[in-house]
Amino acid sequence: MESRGTKREAGEIEVAEPGNKLPRPAPSLPTDPALYSGPFPFYRRPSELGCFSLDAQRQYHGDARALRYYSPPPTNGQSPNFDLRDGYPDRYQPRDEEVQERLDHLLRWLLAHRGQLEGGPGWLAGAIVTWRGHLTKLLTTPYERQEGWQLAASRFQGTLYLSEVETPAARVQRLTRPPLLRELMYMGYKFEQYMCADKPGVSPDPSGEVNTNVAFCSVLRSRLGNHPLLFSGEVDCTNPQAPSTQPPTCYVELKTSKEMHSPGQWKSFYRHKLLKWWAQSFLPGVPNVVAGFRNPEGFVCSLKTFPTMEMFEYVRNDRDGWNPSVCMNFCAAFLSFAQNTVVEDDPRLVYLFSWEPGGPVTVSEHRDAPHAFLPPWPPGPHQSAWPQSGPVPPPAD
Ligand code: GDP
Ligand code: MG
């Protein structure tokens, strides 16, 4: 007997039948802003679930020891005069950027706290776990014209984990970073040292080293549309004098930027920098960004506080400005796209989402090294923590 569909007449139209394997176009997600305008989606007020610290040796501690306290200079009519180049390079201990930590520190926090998570049984199984910085990149994607990104995604016990992969272009940029750009990075951290103290109510001490291994990370819960989120972000400092001392509303993000002189310079600042500042601080509910404006000699001579919730006002009437709804709707669309792509529950299976400016988000499938980023076995109750970082050995029998 002849099987169906083997005998054809010229011009016969192929009909999709169940079981008929038609070539399916590779799924992709467009990023044009026009596709994501529409009402602002639901975004749950972020709440802090906990925190952790990384010390000068980049060692994890499940406490707030690295949290610093906002301590701006006295407002007695004088302007600040912070030399951001002071201590460079002799008092600079930069983090080793060759070490790819992926989600390791956040996973270590999660392993210690997964039994006590709020939200009811099964909340984590329905959630997305990632770094705040990865979500920031998603928010700004519809407006980004320079840098692409790659995000690796795996599902484990229901939870969708997202971990950034450095693109080949980003790696080249990092390895060929011009000396002036290296110094500019230092200057951002040096500003934090001028503005923060190790204890509340004391003045900053800018005489010590700048060690970028040290980090205080807040772990937050939120929800975008129907996507429950658990993410962590590095927090610069807490303001002991904030109206509410409850995190994350007491947190302050510190930034430096070039001094501006013309209306055109301000317009460009609102269009490009404020978008990134807004996305980064809106996600964790950090209410204020304090900017230090530096002159060409590298001195901060003026400070300005930008409330996160007021940043959009600077571009609301700008045809070439950004729109928070577009950012959040695109992020929600990407999270749905990822949830629908990563169907199988297997920590060895990785979907790599790739995006370059001007194109859509595309996907490729991988197994094990080098992209797998979750420990390959369900951690049992006797295992109190994952190893610090790097590849995880199989459990001893
Ligand atoms: P951000 O919003 O981009 O600053 O990133 P997060 O706040 O989400 O930081 C997540 C973790 O990644 C923290 O432990 C940071 O110290 C670390 N981190 C942030 N930026 C970088 C980076 O450029 N390179 C590396 N290797 N780690 C980073
Ligand atoms: Mg900062």
PDB file of N, CA, C and O in Angstrom, residues 190-225:
ATOM      1  N   LYS A 190      35.809  55.901  42.087  1.00  0.00           N
ATOM      2  CA  LYS A 190      36.413  56.883  42.991  1.00  0.00           C
ATOM      3  C   LYS A 190      35.347  57.854  43.507  1.00  0.00           C
ATOM      4  O   LYS A 190      35.368  58.238  44.684  1.00  0.00           O
ATOM      5  N   PHE A 191      34.406  58.210  42.637  1.00  0.00           N
ATOM      6  CA  PHE A 191      33.301  59.089  43.049  1.00  0.00           C
ATOM      7  C   PHE A 191      32.522  58.455  44.209  1.00  0.00           C
ATOM      8  O   PHE A 191      32.159  59.132  45.180  1.00  0.00           O
ATOM      9  N   GLU A 192      32.268  57.128  44.100  1.00  0.00           N
ATOM     10  CA  GLU A 192      31.564  56.430  45.180  1.00  0.00           C
ATOM     11  C   GLU A 192      32.329  56.585  46.495  1.00  0.00           C
ATOM     12  O   GLU A 192      31.733  56.785  47.550  1.00  0.00           O
ATOM     13  N   GLN A 193      33.667  56.503  46.413  1.00  0.00           N
ATOM     14  CA  GLN A 193      34.483  56.610  47.630  1.00  0.00           C
ATOM     15  C   GLN A 193      34.378  58.000  48.267  1.00  0.00           C
ATOM     16  O   GLN A 193      34.413  58.136  49.486  1.00  0.00           O
ATOM     17  N   TYR A 194      34.240  59.056  47.448  1.00  0.00           N
ATOM     18  CA  TYR A 194      34.087  60.426  47.963  1.00  0.00           C
ATOM     19  C   TYR A 194      32.702  60.642  48.588  1.00  0.00           C
ATOM     20  O   TYR A 194      32.518  61.583  49.369  1.00  0.00           O
ATOM     21  N   MET A 195      31.738  59.822  48.191  1.00  0.00           N
ATOM     22  CA  MET A 195      30.337  60.057  48.587  1.00  0.00           C
ATOM     23  C   MET A 195      29.821  59.083  49.643  1.00  0.00           C
ATOM     24  O   MET A 195      28.693  59.247  50.121  1.00  0.00           O
ATOM     25  N   CYS A 196      30.617  58.055  49.976  1.00  0.00           N
ATOM     26  CA  CYS A 196      30.149  56.995  50.876  1.00  0.00           C
ATOM     27  C   CYS A 196      31.102  56.793  52.038  1.00  0.00           C
ATOM     28  O   CYS A 196      32.312  56.930  51.886  1.00  0.00           O
ATOM     29  N   ALA A 197      30.518  56.409  53.187  1.00  0.00           N
ATOM     30  CA  ALA A 197      31.313  56.035  54.359  1.00  0.00           C
ATOM     31  C   ALA A 197      30.979  54.601  54.745  1.00  0.00           C
ATOM     32  O   ALA A 197      29.931  54.070  54.377  1.00  0.00           O
ATOM     33  N   ASP A 198      31.888  53.988  55.492  1.00  0.00           N
ATOM     34  CA  ASP A 198      31.678  52.597  55.897  1.00  0.00           C
ATOM     35  C   ASP A 198      30.671  52.468  57.031  1.00  0.00           C
ATOM     36  O   ASP A 198      30.148  51.389  57.282  1.00  0.00           O
ATOM     37  N   LYS A 199      30.464  53.580  57.755  1.00  0.00           N
ATOM     38  CA  LYS A 199      29.495  53.584  58.863  1.00  0.00           C
ATOM     39  C   LYS A 199      28.597  54.795  58.716  1.00  0.00           C
ATOM     40  O   LYS A 199      29.011  55.809  58.148  1.00  0.00           O
ATOM     41  N   PRO A 200      27.369  54.720  59.232  1.00  0.00           N
ATOM     42  CA  PRO A 200      26.481  55.881  59.122  1.00  0.00           C
ATOM     43  C   PRO A 200      26.989  57.032  59.979  1.00  0.00           C
ATOM     44  O   PRO A 200      27.578  56.818  61.043  1.00  0.00           O
ATOM     45  N   GLY A 201      26.805  58.254  59.472  1.00  0.00           N
ATOM     46  CA  GLY A 201      27.115  59.440  60.265  1.00  0.00           C
ATOM     47  C   GLY A 201      28.577  59.822  60.331  1.00  0.00           C
ATOM     48  O   GLY A 201      28.938  60.713  61.083  1.00  0.00           O
ATOM     49  N   VAL A 202      29.431  59.164  59.576  1.00  0.00           N
ATOM     50  CA  VAL A 202      30.829  59.594  59.532  1.00  0.00           C
ATOM     51  C   VAL A 202      31.177  60.054  58.116  1.00  0.00           C
ATOM     52  O   VAL A 202      30.458  59.786  57.164  1.00  0.00           O
ATOM     53  N   SER A 203      32.302  60.775  58.018  1.00  0.00           N
ATOM     54  CA  SER A 203      32.694  61.312  56.718  1.00  0.00           C
ATOM     55  C   SER A 203      33.439  60.270  55.894  1.00  0.00           C
ATOM     56  O   SER A 203      34.121  59.408  56.447  1.00  0.00           O
ATOM     57  N   PRO A 204      33.302  60.343  54.565  1.00  0.00           N
ATOM     58  CA  PRO A 204      34.034  59.424  53.690  1.00  0.00           C
ATOM     59  C   PRO A 204      35.546  59.561  53.869  1.00  0.00           C
ATOM     60  O   PRO A 204      36.040  60.631  54.237  1.00  0.00           O
ATOM     61  N   ASP A 205      36.263  58.467  53.613  1.00  0.00           N
ATOM     62  CA  ASP A 205      37.730  58.484  53.667  1.00  0.00           C
ATOM     63  C   ASP A 205      38.272  58.102  52.295  1.00  0.00           C
ATOM     64  O   ASP A 205      38.372  56.928  51.960  1.00  0.00           O
ATOM     65  N   PRO A 206      38.620  59.106  51.489  1.00  0.00           N
ATOM     66  CA  PRO A 206      39.085  58.803  50.123  1.00  0.00           C
ATOM     67  C   PRO A 206      40.571  58.459  50.052  1.00  0.00           C
ATOM     68  O   PRO A 206      41.117  58.377  48.950  1.00  0.00           O
ATOM     69  N   SER A 207      41.206  58.208  51.196  1.00  0.00           N
ATOM     70  CA  SER A 207      42.654  57.956  51.197  1.00  0.00           C
ATOM     71  C   SER A 207      42.992  56.494  50.877  1.00  0.00           C
ATOM     72  O   SER A 207      44.112  56.183  50.493  1.00  0.00           O
ATOM     73  N   GLY A 208      42.026  55.609  51.040  1.00  0.00           N
ATOM     74  CA  GLY A 208      42.301  54.172  50.859  1.00  0.00           C
ATOM     75  C   GLY A 208      42.287  53.734  49.408  1.00  0.00           C
ATOM     76  O   GLY A 208      42.273  54.560  48.490  1.00  0.00           O
ATOM     77  N   GLU A 209      42.292  52.422  49.219  1.00  0.00           N
ATOM     78  CA  GLU A 209      42.277  51.855  47.872  1.00  0.00           C
ATOM     79  C   GLU A 209      40.857  51.762  47.329  1.00  0.00           C
ATOM     80  O   GLU A 209      39.891  51.679  48.091  1.00  0.00           O
ATOM     81  N   VAL A 210      40.762  51.778  46.019  1.00  0.00           N
ATOM     82  CA  VAL A 210      39.498  51.478  45.343  1.00  0.00           C
ATOM     83  C   VAL A 210      39.599  50.031  44.879  1.00  0.00           C
ATOM     84  O   VAL A 210      40.423  49.701  44.031  1.00  0.00           O
ATOM     85  N   ASN A 211      38.791  49.168  45.511  1.00  0.00           N
ATOM     86  CA  ASN A 211      38.812  47.737  45.175  1.00  0.00           C
ATOM     87  C   ASN A 211      37.439  47.355  44.624  1.00  0.00           C
ATOM     88  O   ASN A 211      36.451  47.308  45.356  1.00  0.00           O
ATOM     89  N   THR A 212      37.381  47.064  43.324  1.00  0.00           N
ATOM     90  CA  THR A 212      36.078  46.811  42.694  1.00  0.00           C
ATOM     91  C   THR A 212      35.631  45.351  42.823  1.00  0.00           C
ATOM     92  O   THR A 212      34.621  44.963  42.247  1.00  0.00           O
ATOM     93  N   ASN A 213      36.365  44.579  43.617  1.00  0.00           N
ATOM     94  CA  ASN A 213      35.848  43.256  43.988  1.00  0.00           C
ATOM     95  C   ASN A 213      34.723  43.389  45.002  1.00  0.00           C
ATOM     96  O   ASN A 213      33.835  42.550  45.067  1.00  0.00           O
ATOM     97  N   VAL A 214      34.816  44.445  45.817  1.00  0.00           N
ATOM     98  CA  VAL A 214      33.842  44.643  46.889  1.00  0.00           C
ATOM     99  C   VAL A 214      32.494  45.033  46.300  1.00  0.00           C
ATOM    100  O   VAL A 214      32.418  45.909  45.436  1.00  0.00           O
ATOM    101  N   ALA A 215      31.440  44.358  46.750  1.00  0.00           N
ATOM    102  CA  ALA A 215      30.096  44.678  46.270  1.00  0.00           C
ATOM    103  C   ALA A 215      29.062  44.331  47.329  1.00  0.00           C
ATOM    104  O   ALA A 215      29.200  43.336  48.043  1.00  0.00           O
ATOM    105  N   PHE A 216      28.036  45.176  47.415  1.00  0.00           N
ATOM    106  CA  PHE A 216      26.854  44.853  48.197  1.00  0.00           C
ATOM    107  C   PHE A 216      25.720  44.610  47.210  1.00  0.00           C
ATOM    108  O   PHE A 216      25.466  45.456  46.342  1.00  0.00           O
ATOM    109  N   CYS A 217      25.077  43.468  47.299  1.00  0.00           N
ATOM    110  CA  CYS A 217      24.013  43.128  46.355  1.00  0.00           C
ATOM    111  C   CYS A 217      22.696  42.918  47.087  1.00  0.00           C
ATOM    112  O   CYS A 217      22.624  42.168  48.072  1.00  0.00           O
ATOM    113  N   SER A 218      21.666  43.587  46.620  1.00  0.00           N
ATOM    114  CA  SER A 218      20.308  43.413  47.127  1.00  0.00           C
ATOM    115  C   SER A 218      19.630  42.337  46.282  1.00  0.00           C
ATOM    116  O   SER A 218      19.839  42.273  45.072  1.00  0.00           O
ATOM    117  N   VAL A 219      18.844  41.473  46.927  1.00  0.00           N
ATOM    118  CA  VAL A 219      18.070  40.461  46.196  1.00  0.00           C
ATOM    119  C   VAL A 219      16.604  40.863  46.284  1.00  0.00           C
ATOM    120  O   VAL A 219      16.082  41.086  47.389  1.00  0.00           O
ATOM    121  N   LEU A 220      15.978  41.005  45.139  1.00  0.00           N
ATOM    122  CA  LEU A 220      14.637  41.577  45.087  1.00  0.00           C
ATOM    123  C   LEU A 220      13.626  40.648  44.432  1.00  0.00           C
ATOM    124  O   LEU A 220      13.975  39.796  43.613  1.00  0.00           O
ATOM    125  N   ARG A 221      12.368  40.858  44.843  1.00  0.00           N
ATOM    126  CA  ARG A 221      11.249  40.172  44.205  1.00  0.00           C
ATOM    127  C   ARG A 221      10.380  41.216  43.526  1.00  0.00           C
ATOM    128  O   ARG A 221      10.113  42.277  44.089  1.00  0.00           O
ATOM    129  N   SER A 222       9.943  40.908  42.308  1.00  0.00           N
ATOM    130  CA  SER A 222       8.995  41.761  41.622  1.00  0.00           C
ATOM    131  C   SER A 222       8.188  40.896  40.665  1.00  0.00           C
ATOM    132  O   SER A 222       8.275  39.648  40.716  1.00  0.00           O
ATOM    133  N   ARG A 223       7.380  41.525  39.822  1.00  0.00           N
ATOM    134  CA  ARG A 223       6.684  40.795  38.767  1.00  0.00           C
ATOM    135  C   ARG A 223       6.428  41.759  37.621  1.00  0.00           C
ATOM    136  O   ARG A 223       6.000  42.901  37.843  1.00  0.00           O
ATOM    137  N   LEU A 224       6.741  41.330  36.404  1.00  0.00           N
ATOM    138  CA  LEU A 224       6.452  42.123  35.203  1.00  0.00           C
ATOM    139  C   LEU A 224       5.361  41.387  34.435  1.00  0.00           C
ATOM    140  O   LEU A 224       5.595  40.262  33.959  1.00  0.00           O
ATOM    141  N   GLY A 225       4.180  41.997  34.323  1.00  0.00           N
ATOM    142  CA  GLY A 225       3.044  41.305  33.714  1.00  0.00           C
ATOM    143  C   GLY A 225       2.784  40.042  34.510  1.00  0.00           C
ATOM    144  O   GLY A 225       2.613  40.102  35.736  1.00  0.00           O
TER     145      GLY A 225
END
